[in-house]
XYZ file of C-alpha atoms in Angstrom:
404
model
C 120.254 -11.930 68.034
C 117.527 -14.200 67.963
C 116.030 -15.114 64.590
C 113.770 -17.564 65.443
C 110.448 -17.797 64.531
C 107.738 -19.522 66.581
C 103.816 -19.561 65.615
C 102.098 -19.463 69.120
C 98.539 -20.073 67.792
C 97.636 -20.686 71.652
C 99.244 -17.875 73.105
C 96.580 -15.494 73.707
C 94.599 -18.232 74.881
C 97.479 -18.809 77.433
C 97.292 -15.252 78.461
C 93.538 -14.906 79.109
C 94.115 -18.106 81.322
C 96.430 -16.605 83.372
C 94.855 -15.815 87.217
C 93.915 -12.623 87.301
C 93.819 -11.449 83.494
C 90.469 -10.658 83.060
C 89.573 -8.447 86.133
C 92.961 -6.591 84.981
C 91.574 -5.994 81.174
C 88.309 -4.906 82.647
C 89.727 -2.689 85.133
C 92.272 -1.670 82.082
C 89.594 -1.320 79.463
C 86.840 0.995 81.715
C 89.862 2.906 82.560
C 91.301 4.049 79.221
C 87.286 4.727 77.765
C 87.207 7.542 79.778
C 90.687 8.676 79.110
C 90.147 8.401 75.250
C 86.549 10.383 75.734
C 87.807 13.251 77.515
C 89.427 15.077 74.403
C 86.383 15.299 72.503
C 83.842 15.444 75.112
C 85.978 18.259 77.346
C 85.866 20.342 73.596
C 82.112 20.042 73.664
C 81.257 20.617 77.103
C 83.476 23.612 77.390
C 81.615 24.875 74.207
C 78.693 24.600 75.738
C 79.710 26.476 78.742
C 81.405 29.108 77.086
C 83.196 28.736 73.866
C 85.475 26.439 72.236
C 88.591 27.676 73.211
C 87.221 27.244 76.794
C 87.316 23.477 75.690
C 89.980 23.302 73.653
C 92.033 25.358 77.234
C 89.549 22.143 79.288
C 91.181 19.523 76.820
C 94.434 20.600 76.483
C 94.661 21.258 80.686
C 93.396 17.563 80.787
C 96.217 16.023 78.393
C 98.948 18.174 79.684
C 98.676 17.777 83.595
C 98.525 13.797 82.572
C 102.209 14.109 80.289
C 103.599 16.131 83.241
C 102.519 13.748 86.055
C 102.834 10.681 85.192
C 106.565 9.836 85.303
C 106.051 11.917 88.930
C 102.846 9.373 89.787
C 104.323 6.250 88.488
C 107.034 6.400 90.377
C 104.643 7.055 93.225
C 102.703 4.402 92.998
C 105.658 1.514 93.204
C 105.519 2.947 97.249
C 101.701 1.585 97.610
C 100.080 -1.517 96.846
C 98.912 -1.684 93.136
C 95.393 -2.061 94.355
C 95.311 0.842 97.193
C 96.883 3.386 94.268
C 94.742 2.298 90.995
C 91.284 2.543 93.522
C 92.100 6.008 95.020
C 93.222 7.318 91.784
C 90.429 5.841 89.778
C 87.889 7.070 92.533
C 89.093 10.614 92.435
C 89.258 11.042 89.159
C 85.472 9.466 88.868
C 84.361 12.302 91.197
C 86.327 14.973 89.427
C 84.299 13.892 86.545
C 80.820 14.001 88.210
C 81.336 17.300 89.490
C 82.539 18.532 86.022
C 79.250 17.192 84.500
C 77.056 18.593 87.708
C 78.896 22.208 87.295
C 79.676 22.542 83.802
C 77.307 25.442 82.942
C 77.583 27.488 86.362
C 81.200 27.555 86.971
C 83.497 30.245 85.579
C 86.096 28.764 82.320
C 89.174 29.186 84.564
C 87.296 26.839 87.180
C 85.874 24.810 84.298
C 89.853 24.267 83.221
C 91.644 23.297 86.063
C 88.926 20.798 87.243
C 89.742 19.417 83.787
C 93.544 19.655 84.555
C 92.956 17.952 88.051
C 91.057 15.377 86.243
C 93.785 14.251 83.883
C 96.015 14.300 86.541
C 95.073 12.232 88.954
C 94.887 9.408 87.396
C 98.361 9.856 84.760
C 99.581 7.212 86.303
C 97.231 4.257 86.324
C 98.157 3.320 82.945
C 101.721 2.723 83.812
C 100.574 0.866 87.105
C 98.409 -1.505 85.137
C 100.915 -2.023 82.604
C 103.538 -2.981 84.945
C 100.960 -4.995 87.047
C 100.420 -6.748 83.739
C 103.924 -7.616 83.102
C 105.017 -8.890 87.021
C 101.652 -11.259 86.680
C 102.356 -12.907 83.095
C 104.693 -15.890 82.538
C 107.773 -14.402 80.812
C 107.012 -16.617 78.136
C 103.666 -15.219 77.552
C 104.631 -11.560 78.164
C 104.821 -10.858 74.199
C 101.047 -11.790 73.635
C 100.530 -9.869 76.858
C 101.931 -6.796 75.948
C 99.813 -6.964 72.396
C 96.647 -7.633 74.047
C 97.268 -4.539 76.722
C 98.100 -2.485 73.171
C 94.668 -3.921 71.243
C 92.568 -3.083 74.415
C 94.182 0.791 74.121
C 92.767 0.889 70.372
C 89.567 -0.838 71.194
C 89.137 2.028 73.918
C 90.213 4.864 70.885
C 87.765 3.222 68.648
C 84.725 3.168 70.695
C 85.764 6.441 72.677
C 84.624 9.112 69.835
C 81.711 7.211 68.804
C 80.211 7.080 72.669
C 80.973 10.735 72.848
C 78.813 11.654 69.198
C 76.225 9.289 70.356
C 75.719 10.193 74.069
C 75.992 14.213 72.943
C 73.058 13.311 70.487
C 70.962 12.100 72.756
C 71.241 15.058 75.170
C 74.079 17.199 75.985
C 78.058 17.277 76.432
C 77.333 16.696 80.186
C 76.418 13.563 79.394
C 79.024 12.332 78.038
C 81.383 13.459 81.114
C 78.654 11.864 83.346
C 79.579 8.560 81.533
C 83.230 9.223 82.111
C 82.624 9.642 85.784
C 80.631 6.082 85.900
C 82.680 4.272 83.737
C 85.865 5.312 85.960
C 84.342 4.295 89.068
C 83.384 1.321 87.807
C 86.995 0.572 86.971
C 87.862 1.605 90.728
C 85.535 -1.096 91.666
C 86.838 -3.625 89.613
C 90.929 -3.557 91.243
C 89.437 -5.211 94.253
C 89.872 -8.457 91.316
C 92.961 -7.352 89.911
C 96.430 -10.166 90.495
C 98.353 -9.969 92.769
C 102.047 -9.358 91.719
C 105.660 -9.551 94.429
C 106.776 -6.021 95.624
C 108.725 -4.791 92.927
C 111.323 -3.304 95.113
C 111.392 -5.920 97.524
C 111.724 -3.573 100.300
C 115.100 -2.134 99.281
C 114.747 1.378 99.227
C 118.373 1.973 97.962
C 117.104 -0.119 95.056
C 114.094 2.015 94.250
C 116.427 5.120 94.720
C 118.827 3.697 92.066
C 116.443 2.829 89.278
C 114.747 5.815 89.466
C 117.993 7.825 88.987
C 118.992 5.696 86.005
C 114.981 5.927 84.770
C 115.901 8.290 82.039
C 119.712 6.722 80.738
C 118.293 3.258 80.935
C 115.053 4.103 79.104
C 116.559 6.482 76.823
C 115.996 4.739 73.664
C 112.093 3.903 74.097
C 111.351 7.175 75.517
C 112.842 8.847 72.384
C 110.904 6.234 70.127
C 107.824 7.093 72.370
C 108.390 10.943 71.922
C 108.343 10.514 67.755
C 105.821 8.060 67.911
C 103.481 10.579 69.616
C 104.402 13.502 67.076
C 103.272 10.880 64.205
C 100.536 10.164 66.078
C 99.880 14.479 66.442
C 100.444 15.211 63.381
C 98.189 12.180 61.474
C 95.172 13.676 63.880
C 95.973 17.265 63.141
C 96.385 17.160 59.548
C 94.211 14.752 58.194
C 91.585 17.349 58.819
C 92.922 20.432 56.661
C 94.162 17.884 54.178
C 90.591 16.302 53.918
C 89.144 19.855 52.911
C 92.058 20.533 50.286
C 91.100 17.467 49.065
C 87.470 19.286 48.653
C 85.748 16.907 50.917
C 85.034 17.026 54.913
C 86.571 17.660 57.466
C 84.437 15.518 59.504
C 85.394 12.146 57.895
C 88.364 12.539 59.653
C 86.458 10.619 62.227
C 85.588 7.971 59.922
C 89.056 7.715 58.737
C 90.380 7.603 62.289
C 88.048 4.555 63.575
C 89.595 2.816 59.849
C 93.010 3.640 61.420
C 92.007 1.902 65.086
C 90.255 -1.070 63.680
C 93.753 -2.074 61.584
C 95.528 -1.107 64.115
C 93.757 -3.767 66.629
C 94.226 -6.375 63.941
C 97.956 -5.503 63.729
C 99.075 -5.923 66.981
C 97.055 -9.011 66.890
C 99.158 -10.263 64.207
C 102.449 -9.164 65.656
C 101.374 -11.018 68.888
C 100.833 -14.281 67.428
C 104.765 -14.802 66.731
C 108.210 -13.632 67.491
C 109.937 -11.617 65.070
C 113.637 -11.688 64.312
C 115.900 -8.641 64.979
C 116.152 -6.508 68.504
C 112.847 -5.150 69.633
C 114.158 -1.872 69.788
C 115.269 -1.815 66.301
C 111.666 -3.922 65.274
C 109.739 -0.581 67.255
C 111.624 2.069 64.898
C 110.801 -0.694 61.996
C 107.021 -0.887 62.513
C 107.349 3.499 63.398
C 108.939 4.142 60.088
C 106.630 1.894 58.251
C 103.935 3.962 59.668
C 104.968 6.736 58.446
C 106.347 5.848 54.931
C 102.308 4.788 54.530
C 101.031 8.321 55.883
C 103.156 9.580 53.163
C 101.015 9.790 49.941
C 97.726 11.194 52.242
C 99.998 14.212 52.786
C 101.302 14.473 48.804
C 98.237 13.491 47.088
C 94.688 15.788 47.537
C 92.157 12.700 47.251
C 89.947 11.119 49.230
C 90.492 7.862 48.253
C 94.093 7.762 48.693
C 94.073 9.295 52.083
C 91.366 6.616 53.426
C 93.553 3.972 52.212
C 96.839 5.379 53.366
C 95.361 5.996 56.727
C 93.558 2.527 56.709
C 96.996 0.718 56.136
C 99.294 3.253 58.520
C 97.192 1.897 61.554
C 98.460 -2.120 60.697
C 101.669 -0.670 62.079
C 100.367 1.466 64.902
C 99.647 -0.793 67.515
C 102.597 -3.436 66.974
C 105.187 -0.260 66.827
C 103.615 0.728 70.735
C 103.938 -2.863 71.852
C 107.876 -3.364 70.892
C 108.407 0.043 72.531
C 106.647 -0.931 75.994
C 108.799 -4.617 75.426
C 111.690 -2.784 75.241
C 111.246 -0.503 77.923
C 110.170 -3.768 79.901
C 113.647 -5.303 79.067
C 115.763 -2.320 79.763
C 114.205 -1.620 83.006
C 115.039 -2.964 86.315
C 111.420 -4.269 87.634
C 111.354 -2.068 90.748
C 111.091 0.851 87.863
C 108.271 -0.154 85.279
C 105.473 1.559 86.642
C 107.456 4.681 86.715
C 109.374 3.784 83.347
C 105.571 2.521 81.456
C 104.240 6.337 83.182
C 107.189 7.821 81.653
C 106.434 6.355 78.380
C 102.881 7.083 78.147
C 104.187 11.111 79.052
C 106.434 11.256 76.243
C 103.910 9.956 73.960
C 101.422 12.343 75.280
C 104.490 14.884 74.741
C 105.313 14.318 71.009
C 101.589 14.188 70.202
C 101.255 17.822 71.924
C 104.551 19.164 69.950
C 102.410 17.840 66.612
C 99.742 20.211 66.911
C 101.982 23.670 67.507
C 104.377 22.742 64.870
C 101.406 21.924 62.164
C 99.512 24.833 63.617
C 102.599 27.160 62.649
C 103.200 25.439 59.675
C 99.861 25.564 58.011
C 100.064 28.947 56.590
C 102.637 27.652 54.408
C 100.129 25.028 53.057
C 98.494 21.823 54.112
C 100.600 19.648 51.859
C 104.197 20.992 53.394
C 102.493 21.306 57.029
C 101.711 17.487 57.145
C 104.920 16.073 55.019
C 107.664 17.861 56.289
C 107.013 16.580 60.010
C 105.852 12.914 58.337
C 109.231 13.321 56.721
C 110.991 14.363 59.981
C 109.484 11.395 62.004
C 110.188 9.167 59.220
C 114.121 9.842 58.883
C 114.524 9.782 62.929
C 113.123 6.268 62.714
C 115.286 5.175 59.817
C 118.517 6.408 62.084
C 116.863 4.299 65.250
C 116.826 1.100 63.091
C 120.938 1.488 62.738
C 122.533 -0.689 65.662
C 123.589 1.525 68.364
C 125.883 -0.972 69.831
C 126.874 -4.644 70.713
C 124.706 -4.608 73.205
C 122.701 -8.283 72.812
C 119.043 -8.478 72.424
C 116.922 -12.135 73.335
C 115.495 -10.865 70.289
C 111.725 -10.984 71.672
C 112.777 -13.365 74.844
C 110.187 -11.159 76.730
C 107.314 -11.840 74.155
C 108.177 -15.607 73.463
């Protein structure tokens, strides 16, 4: 176990030097806008065409199709060149958008909802391509500040994502909004013609691709499961901060306020856990930040007041961000590299996964009351965590070699 700790005030600088870096975080960046619109916008556009359960079907058809193919996808795409799959991907799903936003108020809801679903699909597994393409093209050395800067440009994309959405639906309609999707994805398929260069992950061995994708889910286990209860913290702090906001006898809508709080310190937290290694297994440092998380959450789910929910949500997101970046280190470590696009895919699914599971068990737990509804799975998530952080094993850890 490596204890060491090294300040690296120049290691982001180091990163964003690297050949290549900055057509891959603006390909990365218009890519995930989109993604973090479609929730909200796909609610209001399917209001407007019908109801909004037709949206909340049009969202939820969106998220799900993504969770289901992209382990499928990402494992796909380690067969084609990075560019070839992120540009087709990106393209279709940039047309899938335009014709949602050109159709939206003649077509029937079941048409409406499986354009949505084919939407989210098609591109589940361009996050887990860039994300591997990120880690083959970054010095080994440098892959820690890496990592943290591919998890800040994630919240950066949450932050601005619901704000674009209220703003573009103000100024005209829901269609709008998916119009912007549609450009801002294509514009991100235009951009991969930049991205790096990386070797073929597989180096031609088929046999080799065969075996790490057979061993995907024993040699991942650990983040996977850490991604899965990450995701139902993550469902449950956007599903009952809401109902908890108006027992509090304020409203519900400052849950968006709250929520941009959350993104803002969760950028600056994986900035700070970027800057320097950290002693302990990564692994064990992911269930450490996850638990933390949740031990904050804590007193917004006891306590009916505003001001202790803002603040409790305010400092749960320091931990957010740095919590996502040990899990995607230690998925990097524990994967052979002919597997990371489909192992990173995999990742983001059972994150997308956990987060689903959230909002049915705090839907069926609400009639019981907001307080119980949003502490007993806070609770939950909280003691999993605390057993993650208890060695598994002798297994030995660089202890952040990855991200030094």
């Amino acid at each position: 176990m490596d204890t060491q700790v090294s300040a690296r005030p120049t290691g982001y600088r180091q990163v964003m030097t690297t050949p290549g870096w900055w057509p891959w975080a603006l390909t990365t960046l218009l890519s995930r806008v989109p993604d973090a619109m479609a929730p909200l916008a796909l609610v209001l556009l399917g209001h407007q065409a019908g109801s909004f359960a037709v949206g909340g079907l049009a969202s939820g058809a969106h998220a799900i199709t993504e969770a289901v193919l992209a382990p499928w996808l990402g494992s796909l795409a380690d067969r084609w060149p990075a560019h070839r799959y992120l540009r087709l991907a990106l393209s279709v799903r940039a047309a899938v958008y335009a014709l949602l936003a050109a159709t939206a108020t003649t077509l029937p809801a079941p048409a409406l909802v499986a354009l949505a679903g084919v939407a989210g699909g098609v591109g589940a597994g361009v996050p887990g391509q860039l994300r591997a393409l990120l880690a083959r093209s970054t010095p080994r050395p440098l892959l820690h500040q890496a990592m943290s800067l591919d998890t800040t440009l994630l919240e950066l994309a949450w932050t601005v994502a619901p704000a674009a959405v209220a703003g573009l639906v103000a100024l005209g309609d829901p269609r709008l909004a998916v119009a912007t999707m549609a450009v801002l994805a294509a514009s991100s398929a235009l951009t991969c013609v930049r991205l790096p260069t990386a070797p073929d992950p597989g180096g031609g061995d088929r046999a080799a691709r065969r075996l790490s994708r057979g061993t995907l889910l024993r040699a991942a286990g650990p983040s996977l499961a850490l991604g899965v209860v990450g995701g139902f913290a993550g469902g449950t702090l956007d599903t009952a901060i809401p109902p908890a906001l108006d027992a509090a006898g304020s409203p519900a809508s400052l849950a968006g306020v709250l929520f941009t709080g959350y993104s803002v310190t969760s950028v600056l937290g994986g900035l700070v856990y970027g800057l320097r290694s950290w002693p302990g297994r990564i692994h064990r440092q992911a269930a450490v930040f996850l638990a933390l998380l949740c031990a904050v959450l804590l007193p917004s789910a006891l306590v009916p007041s505003l001001p202790v929910i803002a603040v409790s949500v305010a400092a749960a997101g320091l931990f957010a961000a740095p919590q996502i970046t040990a899990r995607a280190l230690t998925l990097q470590r524990d994967l052979p590299e002919s597997a990371w696009s489909a192992g990173f895919s995999s990742l983001y699914a059972a994150n997308g996964a956990g987060y689903g599971i959230a909002g049915f068990v705090i839907a069926a737990m609400l009639p019981l009351g907001v307080h119980i509804a949003y502490a007993v799975p806070l609770l939950t998530c909280l003691i999993v965590a605390l057993l993650a952080i208890v060695p598994a094993g002798p297994k030995p850890d660089s202890g952040g070699a990855e991200g030094k």
